[in-house]
């Protein structure tokens, strides 16, 4: 059965789903890999690598195609565009596939998808690119720094320009390069049930490559496994997939035994479960989200991880809950954002973003903060975090909040820029003055 499956054809369907239907790439790729789980591991790895890589470097692929094709990329039919983009990615970034095979398979695929009349075009353009790989012209860093960085790292020009204004050229190039580094899966060990060293030894016995994070000893970066469901420690709830950026919220919160923690936008529940496990059976964590679908996700993780001091509640963070006023020792407000800090994991998020959407999200964050800060008891903490890197959603919202709510004081403000083991994200810890009369 596996021999009848054309993996390149599957990749074209994934690209169409992302570019034409607007489906998020990590969702469609996950679903496709689950559908074709019966395929050999090598074939599934090929599908994942080619689809992710083509999406990630699409701006660069389009720029190169426009140099060699008389028909510009934006004039191609969507199916032909996907075939050509994925073929160019193979030519430039997948050395294990011979150039001749890439060209031949693309020609066959064009014919299979109803474009047999364009076989000569496909063959001619791709072979020209294959012959001229070393002579491809890229924009000049001296003359066009924004365009040059945009093409080289496949980042939309407006985001590139924003980063240049915020961080300067050298740091921006480092950020964009980090987004293209392949990150291992980051997992957190429940240290209340097992120490990291024991888990590391077990994972290595299973043939899994493990690197312990230098910042948080219970954070591990793993690779070389097939599926998480094949790892016994994951099935038993000792391990949870969670980024360092997410773990840092609990790490920096100052949570104490018997605290009551309220997470207002919690799904799928990683931060809340980390809090509950850190409380070691004391206190209570209430994890809220907007829909039953999301709260069901939280409940599944609660059950898998076996935490007893946590509950999931379906509630809109924009609607004030009078019964929760002044109740929480810690409120976690990890709010909806543009997500640009996780571009390395969600390769198409940069194409969905826009200045207008960022403005809308920043306004939504303020609306939520205006409600949920009232849940913090005097002397308690409000943890504000995002997985993005725009001043509008991070520092500017912090400045706004502290001006609007002087009963809170800044204790911690950290911006983390992407590196090989970490996404870009922002965390602020605000403490409410213990004197209620200042409300």
Short mmCIF file of C-alpha atoms in Angstrom, two decimals:
data_model
loop_
_atom_site.label_atom_id
_atom_site.label_comp_id
_atom_site.label_asym_id
_atom_site.label_seq_id
_atom_site.Cartn_x
_atom_site.Cartn_y
_atom_site.Cartn_z
CA UNK A 1 0.00 0.00 0.00
CA UNK A 2 2.81 2.40 0.92
CA UNK A 3 4.29 2.08 -2.58
CA UNK A 4 1.12 3.60 -4.06
CA UNK A 5 1.46 6.81 -2.06
CA UNK A 6 3.22 9.72 -3.77
CA UNK A 7 4.76 11.72 -0.93
CA UNK A 8 5.38 14.78 -3.11
CA UNK A 9 1.72 14.84 -4.06
CA UNK A 10 0.82 14.83 -0.36
CA UNK A 11 3.13 17.81 0.16
CA UNK A 12 1.43 19.73 -2.66
CA UNK A 13 -1.94 19.15 -0.97
CA UNK A 14 -0.51 20.43 2.33
CA UNK A 15 0.82 23.57 0.63
CA UNK A 16 -2.54 24.22 -1.00
CA UNK A 17 -4.33 23.78 2.32
CA UNK A 18 -2.02 26.36 3.91
CA UNK A 19 -1.80 28.93 1.10
CA UNK A 20 -5.30 28.67 -0.34
CA UNK A 21 -7.45 27.65 2.63
CA UNK A 22 -5.50 29.48 5.35
CA UNK A 23 -5.07 26.38 7.54
CA UNK A 24 -2.20 26.67 10.00
CA UNK A 25 0.68 24.53 8.77
CA UNK A 26 1.45 22.80 12.08
CA UNK A 27 -2.17 21.62 12.29
CA UNK A 28 -2.47 20.26 8.74
CA UNK A 29 0.98 18.63 8.86
CA UNK A 30 0.13 16.96 12.19
CA UNK A 31 -3.18 15.69 10.80
CA UNK A 32 -1.60 14.40 7.59
CA UNK A 33 1.17 12.58 9.45
CA UNK A 34 -1.46 10.96 11.67
CA UNK A 35 -3.50 9.93 8.60
CA UNK A 36 -0.45 8.35 6.98
CA UNK A 37 0.99 6.89 10.13
CA UNK A 38 1.22 3.50 8.40
CA UNK A 39 3.84 4.86 5.98
CA UNK A 40 7.50 4.10 6.68
CA UNK A 41 9.09 6.55 9.09
CA UNK A 42 11.41 7.76 6.31
CA UNK A 43 8.44 8.73 4.09
CA UNK A 44 6.70 10.60 6.90
CA UNK A 45 9.94 12.42 7.71
CA UNK A 46 10.23 13.41 4.03
CA UNK A 47 6.67 14.79 3.99
CA UNK A 48 7.30 16.78 7.17
CA UNK A 49 10.65 18.15 6.08
CA UNK A 50 9.55 19.14 2.57
CA UNK A 51 6.25 20.73 3.56
CA UNK A 52 7.67 22.63 6.55
CA UNK A 53 10.76 23.71 4.64
CA UNK A 54 8.86 24.94 1.60
CA UNK A 55 6.46 26.96 3.74
CA UNK A 56 9.27 28.31 5.90
CA UNK A 57 11.36 29.49 2.93
CA UNK A 58 8.53 30.39 0.56
CA UNK A 59 9.61 34.02 0.06
CA UNK A 60 13.07 32.84 -1.00
CA UNK A 61 11.60 30.13 -3.27
CA UNK A 62 9.36 32.68 -4.98
CA UNK A 63 12.23 35.13 -5.46
CA UNK A 64 14.36 32.45 -7.14
CA UNK A 65 11.53 31.17 -9.33
CA UNK A 66 10.85 34.70 -10.55
CA UNK A 67 14.48 34.91 -11.76
CA UNK A 68 14.19 31.80 -13.93
CA UNK A 69 10.55 31.65 -14.99
CA UNK A 70 8.90 33.86 -17.58
CA UNK A 71 5.62 33.21 -15.78
CA UNK A 72 5.95 34.93 -12.42
CA UNK A 73 4.99 33.04 -9.30
CA UNK A 74 1.92 35.16 -8.57
CA UNK A 75 0.59 34.35 -12.07
CA UNK A 76 0.94 30.57 -11.70
CA UNK A 77 -1.99 28.32 -10.92
CA UNK A 78 -1.92 27.36 -7.20
CA UNK A 79 -1.16 23.69 -7.92
CA UNK A 80 1.70 24.55 -10.30
CA UNK A 81 3.05 27.09 -7.84
CA UNK A 82 3.11 24.47 -5.07
CA UNK A 83 4.83 21.93 -7.32
CA UNK A 84 7.50 24.45 -8.34
CA UNK A 85 8.09 25.84 -4.85
CA UNK A 86 8.53 22.40 -3.30
CA UNK A 87 10.82 21.30 -6.13
CA UNK A 88 13.08 24.34 -5.72
CA UNK A 89 13.29 23.67 -2.00
CA UNK A 90 14.45 20.13 -2.74
CA UNK A 91 17.06 21.40 -5.19
CA UNK A 92 18.51 23.87 -2.70
CA UNK A 93 18.05 22.27 0.71
CA UNK A 94 17.62 18.49 0.37
CA UNK A 95 20.97 17.16 -0.79
CA UNK A 96 19.93 13.52 -0.37
CA UNK A 97 17.61 13.86 -3.39
CA UNK A 98 19.49 13.98 -6.76
CA UNK A 99 18.66 17.04 -8.84
CA UNK A 100 17.63 14.87 -11.79
CA UNK A 101 15.14 13.00 -9.61
CA UNK A 102 13.68 16.27 -8.31
CA UNK A 103 13.11 17.52 -11.86
CA UNK A 104 11.71 14.22 -13.12
CA UNK A 105 9.33 13.81 -10.19
CA UNK A 106 8.07 17.38 -10.57
CA UNK A 107 7.34 16.77 -14.26
CA UNK A 108 5.45 13.56 -13.42
CA UNK A 109 3.52 15.35 -10.68
CA UNK A 110 2.54 18.21 -12.99
CA UNK A 111 1.12 15.67 -15.44
CA UNK A 112 -0.66 13.78 -12.64
CA UNK A 113 -2.30 17.00 -11.44
CA UNK A 114 -3.65 17.86 -14.91
CA UNK A 115 -0.85 20.03 -16.28
CA UNK A 116 0.74 17.66 -18.80
CA UNK A 117 0.96 20.52 -21.29
CA UNK A 118 3.39 22.30 -18.94
CA UNK A 119 5.87 19.43 -18.54
CA UNK A 120 8.42 21.24 -20.72
CA UNK A 121 8.05 24.42 -18.69
CA UNK A 122 8.52 22.58 -15.39
CA UNK A 123 11.52 20.65 -16.68
CA UNK A 124 13.17 23.71 -18.25
CA UNK A 125 12.83 26.03 -15.25
CA UNK A 126 13.92 23.46 -12.66
CA UNK A 127 16.91 22.23 -14.65
CA UNK A 128 18.02 25.84 -15.20
CA UNK A 129 17.88 26.44 -11.45
CA UNK A 130 19.73 23.16 -10.78
CA UNK A 131 22.53 24.17 -13.19
CA UNK A 132 22.81 27.69 -11.77
CA UNK A 133 22.51 27.14 -8.01
CA UNK A 134 25.82 28.82 -7.33
CA UNK A 135 24.97 31.86 -9.49
CA UNK A 136 21.55 32.73 -8.10
CA UNK A 137 21.40 36.49 -7.53
CA UNK A 138 20.19 37.72 -4.16
CA UNK A 139 19.34 41.32 -3.15
CA UNK A 140 22.28 43.42 -1.99
CA UNK A 141 22.66 43.91 1.78
CA UNK A 142 24.31 47.28 1.12
CA UNK A 143 21.69 48.62 -1.28
CA UNK A 144 18.53 46.89 -0.06
CA UNK A 145 19.05 45.60 3.51
CA UNK A 146 15.34 45.06 4.21
CA UNK A 147 14.72 43.13 1.00
CA UNK A 148 18.01 41.23 1.35
CA UNK A 149 17.14 40.02 4.86
CA UNK A 150 13.54 39.34 3.84
CA UNK A 151 14.57 37.08 0.97
CA UNK A 152 17.50 35.40 2.71
CA UNK A 153 15.42 34.45 5.75
CA UNK A 154 11.95 34.38 4.12
CA UNK A 155 10.49 36.95 6.47
CA UNK A 156 7.92 39.47 5.15
CA UNK A 157 9.50 42.87 4.60
CA UNK A 158 7.27 44.74 7.06
CA UNK A 159 8.27 42.38 9.90
CA UNK A 160 11.93 42.62 8.88
CA UNK A 161 11.69 46.41 8.96
CA UNK A 162 10.02 46.34 12.39
CA UNK A 163 12.77 44.11 13.82
CA UNK A 164 15.47 46.34 12.31
CA UNK A 165 13.95 49.36 14.02
CA UNK A 166 13.70 47.54 17.37
CA UNK A 167 16.95 45.56 17.41
CA UNK A 168 19.35 46.86 14.73
CA UNK A 169 20.78 44.88 11.82
CA UNK A 170 23.14 42.48 13.60
CA UNK A 171 20.62 41.37 16.21
CA UNK A 172 17.81 41.17 13.65
CA UNK A 173 19.87 38.87 11.46
CA UNK A 174 20.57 36.67 14.48
CA UNK A 175 16.84 36.50 15.27
CA UNK A 176 15.88 35.65 11.70
CA UNK A 177 18.61 33.00 11.49
CA UNK A 178 17.44 31.43 14.77
CA UNK A 179 13.90 31.09 13.40
CA UNK A 180 15.28 28.84 10.64
CA UNK A 181 17.17 26.55 13.02
CA UNK A 182 15.45 23.24 13.55
CA UNK A 183 14.49 23.07 17.21
CA UNK A 184 14.19 19.83 19.14
CA UNK A 185 10.97 19.08 21.04
CA UNK A 186 11.03 20.73 24.45
CA UNK A 187 9.51 18.76 27.33
CA UNK A 188 9.14 19.37 31.05
CA UNK A 189 9.72 16.73 33.71
CA UNK A 190 7.27 16.62 36.60
CA UNK A 191 9.90 16.79 39.33
CA UNK A 192 7.31 15.93 41.98
CA UNK A 193 7.14 12.44 40.46
CA UNK A 194 10.57 11.82 38.94
CA UNK A 195 13.95 13.54 38.89
CA UNK A 196 15.30 14.76 35.52
CA UNK A 197 18.41 12.55 35.66
CA UNK A 198 16.31 9.37 35.86
CA UNK A 199 14.17 10.51 32.93
CA UNK A 200 17.25 11.43 30.88
CA UNK A 201 18.76 7.98 31.45
CA UNK A 202 15.52 6.26 30.44
CA UNK A 203 15.09 8.34 27.29
CA UNK A 204 18.66 7.61 26.21
CA UNK A 205 18.08 3.90 26.74
CA UNK A 206 15.16 4.27 24.31
CA UNK A 207 17.55 5.70 21.72
CA UNK A 208 16.28 9.27 22.11
CA UNK A 209 18.74 12.16 21.95
CA UNK A 210 18.40 14.38 25.05
CA UNK A 211 19.91 17.74 25.98
CA UNK A 212 19.18 19.28 29.38
CA UNK A 213 18.34 22.98 29.22
CA UNK A 214 20.92 25.27 30.80
CA UNK A 215 18.32 27.57 32.36
CA UNK A 216 15.77 25.15 33.79
CA UNK A 217 17.08 21.68 34.77
CA UNK A 218 13.64 20.09 34.38
CA UNK A 219 13.43 21.29 30.75
CA UNK A 220 14.73 18.74 28.24
CA UNK A 221 15.21 19.04 24.47
CA UNK A 222 14.64 15.72 22.71
CA UNK A 223 14.97 14.41 19.15
CA UNK A 224 15.29 11.08 17.37
CA UNK A 225 11.93 9.66 18.44
CA UNK A 226 8.98 8.67 16.27
CA UNK A 227 5.91 9.77 18.26
CA UNK A 228 5.47 10.97 21.82
CA UNK A 229 2.88 8.24 22.39
CA UNK A 230 5.73 5.72 22.07
CA UNK A 231 7.52 7.21 25.12
CA UNK A 232 6.26 5.56 28.35
CA UNK A 233 7.06 8.59 30.53
CA UNK A 234 4.88 10.78 28.31
CA UNK A 235 1.97 8.32 28.43
CA UNK A 236 2.24 8.20 32.24
CA UNK A 237 2.13 12.01 32.47
CA UNK A 238 5.65 12.45 33.83
CA UNK A 239 6.55 14.44 30.73
CA UNK A 240 4.66 17.29 29.13
CA UNK A 241 5.46 19.09 25.90
CA UNK A 242 6.09 22.67 26.98
CA UNK A 243 8.40 25.38 25.72
CA UNK A 244 10.93 27.08 27.97
CA UNK A 245 9.02 30.31 27.39
CA UNK A 246 5.94 28.74 28.97
CA UNK A 247 7.87 27.20 31.88
CA UNK A 248 9.39 30.58 32.69
CA UNK A 249 5.97 31.93 33.73
CA UNK A 250 5.81 29.56 36.71
CA UNK A 251 9.56 29.85 37.31
CA UNK A 252 9.36 33.65 37.66
CA UNK A 253 5.96 33.84 39.40
CA UNK A 254 7.15 33.30 42.97
CA UNK A 255 4.38 30.74 43.56
CA UNK A 256 4.23 29.45 47.15
CA UNK A 257 2.60 26.40 48.77
CA UNK A 258 -1.18 26.79 49.28
CA UNK A 259 -1.48 29.62 46.73
CA UNK A 260 -4.64 29.98 44.65
CA UNK A 261 -3.69 30.50 41.00
CA UNK A 262 -6.06 31.63 38.26
CA UNK A 263 -5.02 31.15 34.61
CA UNK A 264 -7.46 33.14 32.47
CA UNK A 265 -6.46 31.93 28.96
CA UNK A 266 -5.08 28.53 29.83
CA UNK A 267 -5.56 26.01 26.98
CA UNK A 268 -4.02 23.52 26.51
CA UNK A 269 -3.01 23.92 30.16
CA UNK A 270 0.77 23.64 30.24
CA UNK A 271 1.39 26.64 32.50
CA UNK A 272 -1.47 25.71 34.81
CA UNK A 273 -0.29 22.12 35.20
CA UNK A 274 3.26 23.36 35.85
CA UNK A 275 1.84 25.59 38.60
CA UNK A 276 -0.20 22.73 40.08
CA UNK A 277 2.79 20.39 40.09
CA UNK A 278 4.98 23.09 41.66
CA UNK A 279 2.37 23.48 44.42
CA UNK A 280 2.90 19.74 45.07
CA UNK A 281 -0.70 18.93 45.95
CA UNK A 282 -1.36 22.11 47.97
CA UNK A 283 -3.44 25.12 46.95
CA UNK A 284 -5.56 25.16 43.81
CA UNK A 285 -5.14 26.15 40.17
CA UNK A 286 -8.20 27.15 38.16
CA UNK A 287 -7.56 27.02 34.41
CA UNK A 288 -10.07 28.92 32.29
CA UNK A 289 -10.65 29.27 28.59
CA UNK A 290 -13.30 30.51 26.21
CA UNK A 291 -14.82 27.30 24.79
CA UNK A 292 -15.72 23.81 25.95
CA UNK A 293 -13.40 22.44 23.27
CA UNK A 294 -10.46 24.23 24.87
CA UNK A 295 -11.42 23.38 28.43
CA UNK A 296 -11.79 19.72 27.39
CA UNK A 297 -8.19 19.88 26.16
CA UNK A 298 -7.17 21.12 29.60
CA UNK A 299 -9.15 18.35 31.32
CA UNK A 300 -7.45 15.70 29.17
CA UNK A 301 -4.05 17.00 30.23
CA UNK A 302 -5.12 17.18 33.89
CA UNK A 303 -6.16 13.52 33.70
CA UNK A 304 -3.01 12.41 31.86
CA UNK A 305 -0.71 14.22 34.29
CA UNK A 306 -2.69 13.14 37.35
CA UNK A 307 -2.86 16.52 39.10
CA UNK A 308 -5.49 16.73 41.84
CA UNK A 309 -5.18 20.42 42.80
CA UNK A 310 -6.43 21.81 39.49
CA UNK A 311 -9.74 22.33 37.73
CA UNK A 312 -10.80 23.53 34.26
CA UNK A 313 -13.59 26.08 33.83
CA UNK A 314 -15.16 27.42 30.63
CA UNK A 315 -15.33 31.20 30.98
CA UNK A 316 -14.75 34.28 28.81
CA UNK A 317 -11.82 36.36 30.09
CA UNK A 318 -13.49 39.53 28.79
CA UNK A 319 -16.52 39.08 31.09
CA UNK A 320 -15.93 40.10 34.70
CA UNK A 321 -16.56 37.40 37.30
CA UNK A 322 -17.57 39.17 40.54
CA UNK A 323 -17.11 35.99 42.57
CA UNK A 324 -13.40 35.96 41.73
CA UNK A 325 -12.65 39.58 42.72
CA UNK A 326 -9.62 39.86 45.06
CA UNK A 327 -9.35 36.06 45.30
CA UNK A 328 -6.17 35.00 43.47
CA UNK A 329 -2.63 34.97 44.82
CA UNK A 330 -1.44 34.74 41.21
CA UNK A 331 -3.30 35.52 37.99
CA UNK A 332 -1.70 34.24 34.79
CA UNK A 333 -2.57 36.36 31.75
CA UNK A 334 -0.82 34.63 28.88
CA UNK A 335 -2.89 36.43 26.30
CA UNK A 336 -3.72 36.01 22.60
CA UNK A 337 -0.95 37.60 20.52
CA UNK A 338 0.57 37.69 17.04
CA UNK A 339 2.85 34.78 17.94
CA UNK A 340 5.88 36.08 16.04
CA UNK A 341 8.19 34.71 18.72
CA UNK A 342 7.27 31.12 17.78
CA UNK A 343 7.88 31.57 14.05
CA UNK A 344 10.51 28.84 14.28
CA UNK A 345 7.85 26.29 15.26
CA UNK A 346 4.81 27.64 13.41
CA UNK A 347 6.41 28.35 10.08
CA UNK A 348 3.51 30.17 8.44
CA UNK A 349 2.56 32.47 11.32
CA UNK A 350 4.64 35.24 9.72
CA UNK A 351 2.39 35.15 6.64
CA UNK A 352 -0.83 35.44 8.67
CA UNK A 353 0.35 38.45 10.68
CA UNK A 354 -0.25 42.08 9.70
CA UNK A 355 0.16 45.48 11.36
CA UNK A 356 -3.62 45.74 11.60
CA UNK A 357 -3.97 42.37 13.34
CA UNK A 358 -1.21 43.30 15.79
CA UNK A 359 -3.07 46.48 16.65
CA UNK A 360 -6.30 44.52 17.18
CA UNK A 361 -4.54 41.98 19.39
CA UNK A 362 -2.84 44.66 21.47
CA UNK A 363 -6.26 46.25 22.05
CA UNK A 364 -7.76 42.87 23.00
CA UNK A 365 -4.96 42.30 25.50
CA UNK A 366 -5.75 45.63 27.17
CA UNK A 367 -9.43 44.76 27.35
CA UNK A 368 -8.66 41.45 29.06
CA UNK A 369 -6.14 43.02 31.46
CA UNK A 370 -8.71 45.66 32.40
CA UNK A 371 -10.96 42.83 33.61
CA UNK A 372 -8.66 40.19 35.08
CA UNK A 373 -6.43 42.47 37.19
CA UNK A 374 -9.40 42.74 39.56
CA UNK A 375 -9.00 39.07 40.48
CA UNK A 376 -5.59 39.66 42.09
CA UNK A 377 -5.81 39.92 45.86
CA UNK A 378 -3.91 42.73 47.66
CA UNK A 379 -0.25 41.72 47.73
CA UNK A 380 -0.82 39.23 44.90
CA UNK A 381 0.81 38.92 41.48
CA UNK A 382 -0.36 39.37 37.90
CA UNK A 383 1.84 37.52 35.37
CA UNK A 384 1.54 39.01 31.87
CA UNK A 385 3.13 37.05 29.05
CA UNK A 386 3.07 36.74 25.26
CA UNK A 387 4.92 34.66 22.68
CA UNK A 388 5.61 37.63 20.44
CA UNK A 389 8.25 40.33 19.97
CA UNK A 390 6.36 43.51 19.12
CA UNK A 391 6.64 46.51 21.42
CA UNK A 392 2.96 47.23 20.85
CA UNK A 393 1.91 43.93 22.45
CA UNK A 394 4.65 43.84 25.09
CA UNK A 395 6.40 46.93 26.47
CA UNK A 396 3.73 49.40 25.35
CA UNK A 397 0.97 47.38 26.97
CA UNK A 398 3.01 47.17 30.16
CA UNK A 399 3.45 50.95 30.19
CA UNK A 400 -0.28 51.41 29.59
CA UNK A 401 -1.28 48.97 32.33
CA UNK A 402 0.97 50.46 35.02
CA UNK A 403 -0.24 53.95 34.16
CA UNK A 404 -3.91 52.90 34.29
CA UNK A 405 -3.49 50.80 37.44
CA UNK A 406 -1.02 52.44 39.82
CA UNK A 407 -1.97 49.95 42.55
CA UNK A 408 0.35 47.55 40.67
CA UNK A 409 4.13 47.81 40.59
CA UNK A 410 6.62 46.29 38.19
CA UNK A 411 8.79 43.55 39.71
CA UNK A 412 10.10 41.71 36.66
CA UNK A 413 10.16 42.58 32.97
CA UNK A 414 12.03 40.28 30.59
CA UNK A 415 12.18 39.99 26.84
CA UNK A 416 13.68 36.77 25.50
CA UNK A 417 14.93 36.78 21.92
CA UNK A 418 15.06 33.56 19.87
CA UNK A 419 18.10 31.33 20.13
CA UNK A 420 18.72 27.68 19.26
CA UNK A 421 16.79 26.39 22.29
CA UNK A 422 14.24 29.09 22.94
CA UNK A 423 11.50 31.07 21.23
CA UNK A 424 11.02 34.81 21.44
CA UNK A 425 8.69 35.82 24.26
CA UNK A 426 7.92 38.44 26.89
CA UNK A 427 7.10 38.18 30.60
CA UNK A 428 6.19 40.87 33.12
CA UNK A 429 5.40 40.33 36.80
CA UNK A 430 3.26 43.02 38.42
CA UNK A 431 2.49 42.97 42.14
CA UNK A 432 -0.59 44.58 43.61
CA UNK A 433 0.08 46.84 46.54
CA UNK A 434 -0.98 45.13 49.79
CA UNK A 435 -2.93 48.22 50.90
CA UNK A 436 -6.43 47.87 49.43
CA UNK A 437 -7.14 51.54 49.99
CA UNK A 438 -4.99 52.31 46.95
CA UNK A 439 -7.45 50.58 44.60
#
